[in-house]
C-alpha cells in the first residue's frame, strides 16, 4: 500500500450542536449558483462519456467556470413573459483534439456536447424554463495547459494530482444541517411539485439555530401561472410552511420557526410585491450565478465548519483534487463516524501537484471522542481512509453515473 501520510488526533472542534448558535445554508435546484454548478457538471459528464466512447479514457478537461447572467421577466397572476433571456456562458479547458498513432488529428466536438448537456439539464430539472426560448447558451473553452495535460497523462496506476490543493469533509451532520438539507430536498421533490405545482425550483434555505430554536428562512420562487391572486399566493406560502414543519418534526425535537418569502409586500400584489416568477428561477429576472459560489460537496454551506472553497462541479473526475479529495473526505468521514463511541469526525486531505492522487502530502483525521475510544479506533480510521484513497481512481465511474453528491 502506498504511503498515505495519515495523522490521527483528538478533535479540537466543538460540535455545532453544542454551540449557542449555528448557521447553515443550502441553495436549491433553481438557484442561479446551483444552475451554474449543475451545468458545469453536466458538461463535464457529457464530455467524459464522449472521451470514453471514442478514445477509451477520460481526457483532460476542467469546465468549472460557468456564469449565469440573469434575464428580465414580467410575471403576473395567472401568467407572465420572459422579456430577455438568461445568458449562460460555459468556460474552462478541454482536450479539443486527439492525435492518433499515425499522426491523424481527430477533433472533439466540445461545443455541441456542452450545448446538449446544458439544454438537457434545464429540460430535466426546471419545469417551466424553456432552454430554446428562455436561455442563450454560449461557451468559451480552450485547450488544456500542456504541463497539466502531461501530468494527467503520465503512465502510472494513479494519475498525478493536477493541483496542490485540499479537500475537507466531516460527519455526522448536525440536526440543523440535516433540517436545512432535507427542507430544500422536500420542496424540490416530485411529490411537492405534484401537490403544490406553484412552488418553483429556486429554493434557498437559511437555517439559524439560537439555543434550542431553529429558525428557517426560506426563499421560495412561486410560479405565476399557478396563482391568480394575492390570496392564492399566501395560501401557497402557508402550505410550504406546513410541509416544512411536518418534515422538521421527523428530524428534531427542537422548536422550529419557519419564515417564507419575508421580503413580500402583499399590498403591492403582482406589481413587485411578491416573489413571483414565470419559469421557476430568479435567474429570469436579474439574479446571477457562478460555479463554486453555492453548496460545498455535501450539499451545504456551513460557516461553523471548516470548508474547502474549491468548486467540485465541472472538474475532471480523474485527477482534479478539488473534486476528488472533497468526495473522499466526506465519504471516509461518514464511515469513520460509524465506529464505536465516535461523536464526530473531520478529515482534511492535502495534495501536491504531480504526485499520485492516492498519496496525499497530508491526510488528517480529527476525531471527537475520549482518548480511550480514539486509541481503539485509530487503526480502523487509518484503514478506512487509506481504502477510500486507494479507490480514488475508480470514483469517476460513480461520478459519471450521478451517484456522488457534489453540491
GROMACS .gro file of C-alpha atoms in nm:
model
  407
    1UNK     CA    1   0.000   0.000   0.000
    2UNK     CA    2   0.133   0.344  -0.094
    3UNK     CA    3   0.232   0.592   0.174
    4UNK     CA    4  -0.075   0.787   0.291
    5UNK     CA    5   0.083   1.025   0.546
    6UNK     CA    6  -0.216   0.984   0.777
    7UNK     CA    7  -0.224   1.173   1.105
    8UNK     CA    8  -0.495   1.096   1.362
    9UNK     CA    9  -0.558   1.315   1.664
   10UNK     CA   10  -0.827   1.428   1.905
   11UNK     CA   11  -1.055   1.691   1.752
   12UNK     CA   12  -1.027   2.046   1.880
   13UNK     CA   13  -1.358   2.140   1.721
   14UNK     CA   14  -1.673   2.190   1.927
   15UNK     CA   15  -1.967   2.009   1.760
   16UNK     CA   16  -2.205   2.273   1.618
   17UNK     CA   17  -2.496   2.118   1.809
   18UNK     CA   18  -2.324   2.220   2.134
   19UNK     CA   19  -2.260   2.581   2.034
   20UNK     CA   20  -2.504   2.854   2.140
   21UNK     CA   21  -2.572   2.945   1.776
   22UNK     CA   22  -2.536   2.777   1.436
   23UNK     CA   23  -2.575   2.891   1.075
   24UNK     CA   24  -2.642   2.662   0.779
   25UNK     CA   25  -2.746   2.739   0.421
   26UNK     CA   26  -2.849   2.542   0.114
   27UNK     CA   27  -2.913   2.673  -0.236
   28UNK     CA   28  -3.161   2.454  -0.422
   29UNK     CA   29  -3.213   2.329  -0.776
   30UNK     CA   30  -3.330   2.651  -0.939
   31UNK     CA   31  -3.094   2.889  -0.761
   32UNK     CA   32  -2.861   3.057  -1.017
   33UNK     CA   33  -2.549   2.930  -0.836
   34UNK     CA   34  -2.688   2.576  -0.831
   35UNK     CA   35  -2.772   2.605  -1.201
   36UNK     CA   36  -2.412   2.708  -1.271
   37UNK     CA   37  -2.275   2.415  -1.070
   38UNK     CA   38  -2.513   2.173  -1.238
   39UNK     CA   39  -2.430   2.285  -1.590
   40UNK     CA   40  -2.056   2.268  -1.515
   41UNK     CA   41  -2.100   1.910  -1.401
   42UNK     CA   42  -2.343   1.812  -1.678
   43UNK     CA   43  -2.099   1.942  -1.940
   44UNK     CA   44  -1.810   1.755  -1.778
   45UNK     CA   45  -2.007   1.429  -1.771
   46UNK     CA   46  -2.115   1.465  -2.133
   47UNK     CA   47  -1.758   1.532  -2.243
   48UNK     CA   48  -1.623   1.247  -2.026
   49UNK     CA   49  -1.868   0.998  -2.178
   50UNK     CA   50  -1.769   1.109  -2.528
   51UNK     CA   51  -1.398   1.070  -2.450
   52UNK     CA   52  -1.462   0.722  -2.311
   53UNK     CA   53  -1.666   0.610  -2.610
   54UNK     CA   54  -1.429   0.749  -2.874
   55UNK     CA   55  -1.087   0.718  -2.712
   56UNK     CA   56  -1.126   0.464  -2.432
   57UNK     CA   57  -1.045   0.703  -2.147
   58UNK     CA   58  -1.147   1.035  -2.000
   59UNK     CA   59  -0.918   1.306  -2.133
   60UNK     CA   60  -0.805   1.623  -1.961
   61UNK     CA   61  -1.070   1.889  -1.906
   62UNK     CA   62  -1.199   2.132  -1.644
   63UNK     CA   63  -1.529   2.305  -1.715
   64UNK     CA   64  -1.561   2.469  -1.375
   65UNK     CA   65  -1.619   2.829  -1.484
   66UNK     CA   66  -1.988   2.867  -1.571
   67UNK     CA   67  -2.155   3.207  -1.547
   68UNK     CA   68  -2.531   3.254  -1.533
   69UNK     CA   69  -2.638   3.609  -1.622
   70UNK     CA   70  -2.993   3.689  -1.523
   71UNK     CA   71  -3.251   3.793  -1.780
   72UNK     CA   72  -3.564   4.005  -1.748
   73UNK     CA   73  -3.921   3.891  -1.696
   74UNK     CA   74  -4.269   4.021  -1.624
   75UNK     CA   75  -4.463   3.776  -1.406
   76UNK     CA   76  -4.829   3.840  -1.330
   77UNK     CA   77  -5.111   3.645  -1.167
   78UNK     CA   78  -5.201   3.358  -1.397
   79UNK     CA   79  -4.911   3.407  -1.639
   80UNK     CA   80  -4.633   3.640  -1.749
   81UNK     CA   81  -4.349   3.657  -2.001
   82UNK     CA   82  -3.974   3.631  -2.020
   83UNK     CA   83  -3.866   3.959  -2.180
   84UNK     CA   84  -3.491   3.899  -2.202
   85UNK     CA   85  -3.339   3.550  -2.195
   86UNK     CA   86  -3.094   3.421  -1.935
   87UNK     CA   87  -2.739   3.408  -2.069
   88UNK     CA   88  -2.524   3.108  -1.973
   89UNK     CA   89  -2.152   3.100  -2.051
   90UNK     CA   90  -1.966   2.771  -2.011
   91UNK     CA   91  -1.594   2.830  -1.979
   92UNK     CA   92  -1.287   2.622  -1.899
   93UNK     CA   93  -1.033   2.396  -2.062
   94UNK     CA   94  -1.065   2.071  -2.252
   95UNK     CA   95  -0.884   1.837  -2.487
   96UNK     CA   96  -1.019   1.960  -2.819
   97UNK     CA   97  -0.837   1.716  -3.047
   98UNK     CA   98  -0.657   1.382  -3.022
   99UNK     CA   99  -0.353   1.288  -3.229
  100UNK     CA  100  -0.365   0.921  -3.324
  101UNK     CA  101  -0.060   0.696  -3.365
  102UNK     CA  102  -0.045   0.761  -3.741
  103UNK     CA  103  -0.048   1.137  -3.685
  104UNK     CA  104  -0.414   1.185  -3.771
  105UNK     CA  105  -0.573   1.469  -3.576
  106UNK     CA  106  -0.921   1.382  -3.451
  107UNK     CA  107  -1.125   1.687  -3.343
  108UNK     CA  108  -1.356   1.668  -3.041
  109UNK     CA  109  -1.696   1.842  -3.085
  110UNK     CA  110  -1.670   2.018  -2.748
  111UNK     CA  111  -1.918   2.295  -2.832
  112UNK     CA  112  -2.210   2.073  -2.941
  113UNK     CA  113  -2.152   1.845  -2.641
  114UNK     CA  114  -2.164   2.140  -2.399
  115UNK     CA  115  -2.479   2.282  -2.562
  116UNK     CA  116  -2.651   1.942  -2.550
  117UNK     CA  117  -2.563   1.886  -2.183
  118UNK     CA  118  -2.683   2.233  -2.082
  119UNK     CA  119  -3.017   2.211  -2.260
  120UNK     CA  120  -3.086   1.858  -2.136
  121UNK     CA  121  -3.015   1.953  -1.774
  122UNK     CA  122  -3.252   2.250  -1.796
  123UNK     CA  123  -3.529   2.043  -1.955
  124UNK     CA  124  -3.495   1.772  -1.691
  125UNK     CA  125  -3.474   1.991  -1.381
  126UNK     CA  126  -3.666   2.318  -1.426
  127UNK     CA  127  -4.019   2.258  -1.547
  128UNK     CA  128  -4.106   2.595  -1.696
  129UNK     CA  129  -3.764   2.713  -1.816
  130UNK     CA  130  -3.752   2.654  -2.192
  131UNK     CA  131  -3.386   2.621  -2.299
  132UNK     CA  132  -3.476   2.708  -2.659
  133UNK     CA  133  -3.667   3.030  -2.584
  134UNK     CA  134  -3.570   3.148  -2.235
  135UNK     CA  135  -3.194   3.083  -2.244
  136UNK     CA  136  -2.894   3.174  -2.458
  137UNK     CA  137  -2.612   2.920  -2.412
  138UNK     CA  138  -2.258   3.017  -2.510
  139UNK     CA  139  -1.915   2.865  -2.449
  140UNK     CA  140  -1.551   2.973  -2.439
  141UNK     CA  141  -1.336   2.663  -2.399
  142UNK     CA  142  -0.964   2.645  -2.476
  143UNK     CA  143  -0.710   2.365  -2.482
  144UNK     CA  144  -0.574   2.236  -2.153
  145UNK     CA  145  -0.237   2.362  -2.033
  146UNK     CA  146   0.044   2.147  -2.176
  147UNK     CA  147   0.211   2.085  -1.838
  148UNK     CA  148  -0.116   1.983  -1.672
  149UNK     CA  149  -0.206   1.755  -1.961
  150UNK     CA  150   0.137   1.593  -1.928
  151UNK     CA  151   0.089   1.534  -1.554
  152UNK     CA  152  -0.257   1.397  -1.622
  153UNK     CA  153  -0.140   1.151  -1.889
  154UNK     CA  154   0.174   1.009  -1.727
  155UNK     CA  155   0.169   0.630  -1.730
  156UNK     CA  156   0.112   0.515  -1.373
  157UNK     CA  157  -0.151   0.331  -1.170
  158UNK     CA  158  -0.278   0.655  -1.021
  159UNK     CA  159  -0.269   0.983  -1.214
  160UNK     CA  160  -0.078   1.277  -1.077
  161UNK     CA  161  -0.272   1.542  -0.888
  162UNK     CA  162  -0.349   1.832  -1.120
  163UNK     CA  163  -0.302   2.087  -0.842
  164UNK     CA  164  -0.170   2.147  -0.493
  165UNK     CA  165  -0.499   2.182  -0.312
  166UNK     CA  166  -0.721   2.035  -0.043
  167UNK     CA  167  -1.043   1.851   0.031
  168UNK     CA  168  -1.236   1.867   0.357
  169UNK     CA  169  -1.515   1.650   0.496
  170UNK     CA  170  -1.692   1.584   0.823
  171UNK     CA  171  -1.962   1.367   0.976
  172UNK     CA  172  -2.222   1.337   1.107
  173UNK     CA  173  -2.445   1.630   1.015
  174UNK     CA  174  -2.594   1.831   1.298
  175UNK     CA  175  -2.972   1.850   1.335
  176UNK     CA  176  -2.974   2.197   1.187
  177UNK     CA  177  -2.767   2.082   0.889
  178UNK     CA  178  -2.995   1.785   0.828
  179UNK     CA  179  -3.304   2.001   0.856
  180UNK     CA  180  -3.178   2.261   0.609
  181UNK     CA  181  -3.074   1.995   0.358
  182UNK     CA  182  -3.396   1.796   0.387
  183UNK     CA  183  -3.614   2.108   0.368
  184UNK     CA  184  -3.483   2.201   0.024
  185UNK     CA  185  -3.496   1.841  -0.097
  186UNK     CA  186  -3.857   1.818   0.020
  187UNK     CA  187  -3.970   2.138  -0.154
  188UNK     CA  188  -3.800   2.029  -0.477
  189UNK     CA  189  -3.929   1.673  -0.458
  190UNK     CA  190  -4.162   1.528  -0.727
  191UNK     CA  191  -4.428   1.484  -0.458
  192UNK     CA  192  -4.441   1.854  -0.367
  193UNK     CA  193  -4.422   1.964  -0.730
  194UNK     CA  194  -4.727   1.748  -0.796
  195UNK     CA  195  -4.923   1.852  -0.484
  196UNK     CA  196  -4.825   2.222  -0.493
  197UNK     CA  197  -4.714   2.298  -0.852
  198UNK     CA  198  -4.683   2.669  -0.774
  199UNK     CA  199  -4.362   2.600  -0.578
  200UNK     CA  200  -4.077   2.683  -0.816
  201UNK     CA  201  -3.736   2.518  -0.827
  202UNK     CA  202  -3.549   2.822  -0.692
  203UNK     CA  203  -3.545   2.736  -0.321
  204UNK     CA  204  -3.291   2.877  -0.076
  205UNK     CA  205  -3.296   2.775   0.290
  206UNK     CA  206  -3.108   2.961   0.563
  207UNK     CA  207  -3.107   2.787   0.899
  208UNK     CA  208  -3.015   2.977   1.214
  209UNK     CA  209  -3.022   2.796   1.545
  210UNK     CA  210  -3.026   3.010   1.858
  211UNK     CA  211  -3.021   2.791   2.165
  212UNK     CA  212  -3.289   2.527   2.117
  213UNK     CA  213  -3.485   2.715   1.850
  214UNK     CA  214  -3.412   2.667   1.481
  215UNK     CA  215  -3.521   2.950   1.252
  216UNK     CA  216  -3.564   2.852   0.887
  217UNK     CA  217  -3.584   3.143   0.644
  218UNK     CA  218  -3.697   3.011   0.307
  219UNK     CA  219  -3.686   3.197  -0.022
  220UNK     CA  220  -3.925   3.007  -0.249
  221UNK     CA  221  -3.994   3.128  -0.602
  222UNK     CA  222  -4.367   3.096  -0.675
  223UNK     CA  223  -4.463   3.019  -1.036
  224UNK     CA  224  -4.703   3.291  -1.150
  225UNK     CA  225  -4.914   3.074  -1.383
  226UNK     CA  226  -5.033   2.873  -1.080
  227UNK     CA  227  -5.160   3.163  -0.865
  228UNK     CA  228  -5.438   3.401  -0.964
  229UNK     CA  229  -5.443   3.637  -0.667
  230UNK     CA  230  -5.254   3.753  -0.362
  231UNK     CA  231  -5.473   3.527  -0.151
  232UNK     CA  232  -5.374   3.220  -0.354
  233UNK     CA  233  -5.009   3.320  -0.329
  234UNK     CA  234  -5.036   3.350   0.050
  235UNK     CA  235  -5.206   3.008   0.060
  236UNK     CA  236  -4.904   2.858  -0.117
  237UNK     CA  237  -4.675   3.011   0.146
  238UNK     CA  238  -4.889   2.859   0.420
  239UNK     CA  239  -4.870   2.518   0.252
  240UNK     CA  240  -4.490   2.545   0.228
  241UNK     CA  241  -4.470   2.629   0.597
  242UNK     CA  242  -4.695   2.334   0.686
  243UNK     CA  243  -4.491   2.088   0.479
  244UNK     CA  244  -4.163   2.207   0.630
  245UNK     CA  245  -4.289   2.184   0.987
  246UNK     CA  246  -4.407   1.828   0.922
  247UNK     CA  247  -4.061   1.737   0.794
  248UNK     CA  248  -3.896   1.915   1.087
  249UNK     CA  249  -4.091   1.703   1.336
  250UNK     CA  250  -3.923   1.394   1.186
  251UNK     CA  251  -3.574   1.538   1.235
  252UNK     CA  252  -3.566   1.735   1.559
  253UNK     CA  253  -3.747   1.786   1.886
  254UNK     CA  254  -3.623   2.144   1.899
  255UNK     CA  255  -3.862   2.428   1.834
  256UNK     CA  256  -3.865   2.523   1.466
  257UNK     CA  257  -3.982   2.858   1.330
  258UNK     CA  258  -4.044   2.879   0.955
  259UNK     CA  259  -4.047   3.205   0.758
  260UNK     CA  260  -4.131   3.207   0.387
  261UNK     CA  261  -4.050   3.494   0.149
  262UNK     CA  262  -4.005   3.754   0.421
  263UNK     CA  263  -3.942   4.029   0.166
  264UNK     CA  264  -4.302   4.022   0.042
  265UNK     CA  265  -4.529   4.325   0.046
  266UNK     CA  266  -4.875   4.178  -0.024
  267UNK     CA  267  -5.028   4.524  -0.063
  268UNK     CA  268  -4.846   4.557  -0.398
  269UNK     CA  269  -4.973   4.224  -0.530
  270UNK     CA  270  -4.811   4.111  -0.856
  271UNK     CA  271  -4.670   4.460  -0.918
  272UNK     CA  272  -4.343   4.375  -0.749
  273UNK     CA  273  -4.468   4.291  -0.401
  274UNK     CA  274  -4.445   3.911  -0.421
  275UNK     CA  275  -4.176   3.658  -0.513
  276UNK     CA  276  -4.340   3.558  -0.841
  277UNK     CA  277  -4.151   3.407  -1.132
  278UNK     CA  278  -4.252   3.287  -1.477
  279UNK     CA  279  -4.005   3.000  -1.512
  280UNK     CA  280  -3.932   2.877  -1.158
  281UNK     CA  281  -3.597   3.051  -1.113
  282UNK     CA  282  -3.493   3.402  -1.012
  283UNK     CA  283  -3.232   3.387  -1.289
  284UNK     CA  284  -3.510   3.502  -1.521
  285UNK     CA  285  -3.504   3.847  -1.367
  286UNK     CA  286  -3.158   3.975  -1.287
  287UNK     CA  287  -3.025   3.720  -1.036
  288UNK     CA  288  -2.685   3.587  -1.147
  289UNK     CA  289  -2.487   3.276  -1.062
  290UNK     CA  290  -2.140   3.125  -1.092
  291UNK     CA  291  -1.982   2.784  -1.039
  292UNK     CA  292  -1.841   2.737  -0.690
  293UNK     CA  293  -2.049   3.003  -0.512
  294UNK     CA  294  -2.305   2.757  -0.385
  295UNK     CA  295  -2.311   2.441  -0.177
  296UNK     CA  296  -1.999   2.251  -0.076
  297UNK     CA  297  -1.951   1.882  -0.162
  298UNK     CA  298  -2.206   1.763   0.097
  299UNK     CA  299  -2.477   1.997  -0.035
  300UNK     CA  300  -2.449   2.261   0.237
  301UNK     CA  301  -2.282   2.592   0.318
  302UNK     CA  302  -2.163   2.566   0.679
  303UNK     CA  303  -1.968   2.865   0.816
  304UNK     CA  304  -1.937   2.696   1.157
  305UNK     CA  305  -1.740   2.409   0.998
  306UNK     CA  306  -1.406   2.406   0.814
  307UNK     CA  307  -1.476   2.415   0.441
  308UNK     CA  308  -1.279   2.392   0.119
  309UNK     CA  309  -1.355   2.677  -0.122
  310UNK     CA  310  -1.291   2.452  -0.422
  311UNK     CA  311  -1.576   2.410  -0.668
  312UNK     CA  312  -1.639   2.038  -0.710
  313UNK     CA  313  -1.856   2.082  -1.020
  314UNK     CA  314  -1.713   2.060  -1.371
  315UNK     CA  315  -1.367   1.944  -1.272
  316UNK     CA  316  -1.246   1.626  -1.436
  317UNK     CA  317  -1.313   1.313  -1.225
  318UNK     CA  318  -0.974   1.158  -1.294
  319UNK     CA  319  -0.712   1.386  -1.140
  320UNK     CA  320  -0.872   1.706  -1.011
  321UNK     CA  321  -0.816   1.731  -0.638
  322UNK     CA  322  -1.086   1.997  -0.597
  323UNK     CA  323  -1.339   1.730  -0.688
  324UNK     CA  324  -1.187   1.400  -0.574
  325UNK     CA  325  -1.045   1.491  -0.232
  326UNK     CA  326  -1.370   1.654  -0.122
  327UNK     CA  327  -1.566   1.342  -0.219
  328UNK     CA  328  -1.318   1.112  -0.043
  329UNK     CA  329  -1.306   1.330   0.269
  330UNK     CA  330  -1.684   1.331   0.313
  331UNK     CA  331  -1.729   0.962   0.228
  332UNK     CA  332  -1.450   0.845   0.459
  333UNK     CA  333  -1.562   1.069   0.746
  334UNK     CA  334  -1.913   0.925   0.726
  335UNK     CA  335  -1.775   0.571   0.752
  336UNK     CA  336  -1.537   0.653   1.037
  337UNK     CA  337  -1.819   0.827   1.227
  338UNK     CA  338  -1.997   0.489   1.247
  339UNK     CA  339  -1.723   0.341   1.467
  340UNK     CA  340  -1.798   0.284   1.836
  341UNK     CA  341  -1.814   0.585   2.068
  342UNK     CA  342  -1.723   0.838   1.797
  343UNK     CA  343  -1.914   1.165   1.821
  344UNK     CA  344  -1.771   1.349   1.523
  345UNK     CA  345  -1.501   1.320   1.256
  346UNK     CA  346  -1.319   1.577   1.040
  347UNK     CA  347  -1.089   1.487   0.750
  348UNK     CA  348  -0.853   1.720   0.563
  349UNK     CA  349  -0.658   1.599   0.260
  350UNK     CA  350  -0.374   1.799   0.103
  351UNK     CA  351  -0.224   1.713  -0.237
  352UNK     CA  352   0.097   1.800  -0.417
  353UNK     CA  353   0.077   1.870  -0.789
  354UNK     CA  354   0.214   1.580  -0.992
  355UNK     CA  355   0.218   1.330  -0.704
  356UNK     CA  356  -0.011   1.023  -0.729
  357UNK     CA  357  -0.361   1.120  -0.618
  358UNK     CA  358  -0.377   0.832  -0.368
  359UNK     CA  359  -0.068   0.963  -0.187
  360UNK     CA  360  -0.160   1.295  -0.024
  361UNK     CA  361   0.104   1.515   0.134
  362UNK     CA  362  -0.114   1.505   0.446
  363UNK     CA  363  -0.424   1.306   0.538
  364UNK     CA  364  -0.552   1.449   0.864
  365UNK     CA  365  -0.823   1.285   1.075
  366UNK     CA  366  -0.962   1.466   1.380
  367UNK     CA  367  -1.187   1.251   1.598
  368UNK     CA  368  -1.422   1.381   1.865
  369UNK     CA  369  -1.418   1.110   2.133
  370UNK     CA  370  -1.242   1.035   2.458
  371UNK     CA  371  -0.877   0.930   2.447
  372UNK     CA  372  -0.953   0.564   2.509
  373UNK     CA  373  -1.200   0.548   2.219
  374UNK     CA  374  -0.956   0.722   1.986
  375UNK     CA  375  -0.686   0.469   2.075
  376UNK     CA  376  -0.925   0.183   1.998
  377UNK     CA  377  -1.039   0.312   1.659
  378UNK     CA  378  -0.721   0.485   1.539
  379UNK     CA  379  -0.603   0.193   1.326
  380UNK     CA  380  -0.952   0.135   1.183
  381UNK     CA  381  -0.985   0.502   1.093
  382UNK     CA  382  -0.649   0.492   0.914
  383UNK     CA  383  -0.752   0.180   0.723
  384UNK     CA  384  -1.085   0.331   0.619
  385UNK     CA  385  -0.926   0.646   0.484
  386UNK     CA  386  -0.650   0.451   0.311
  387UNK     CA  387  -0.913   0.229   0.149
  388UNK     CA  388  -1.101   0.532   0.015
  389UNK     CA  389  -0.778   0.685  -0.116
  390UNK     CA  390  -0.678   0.364  -0.291
  391UNK     CA  391  -1.024   0.352  -0.453
  392UNK     CA  392  -0.997   0.710  -0.578
  393UNK     CA  393  -0.904   0.600  -0.930
  394UNK     CA  394  -1.248   0.439  -0.970
  395UNK     CA  395  -1.452   0.728  -0.834
  396UNK     CA  396  -1.505   0.860  -1.186
  397UNK     CA  397  -1.745   0.573  -1.254
  398UNK     CA  398  -1.978   0.683  -0.973
  399UNK     CA  399  -1.943   1.047  -1.076
  400UNK     CA  400  -2.050   0.971  -1.432
  401UNK     CA  401  -2.346   0.768  -1.307
  402UNK     CA  402  -2.455   1.058  -1.086
  403UNK     CA  403  -2.414   0.852  -0.768
  404UNK     CA  404  -2.198   1.106  -0.585
  405UNK     CA  405  -2.322   1.420  -0.410
  406UNK     CA  406  -2.116   1.713  -0.535
  407UNK     CA  407  -2.321   2.017  -0.436
   0.00000   0.00000   0.00000
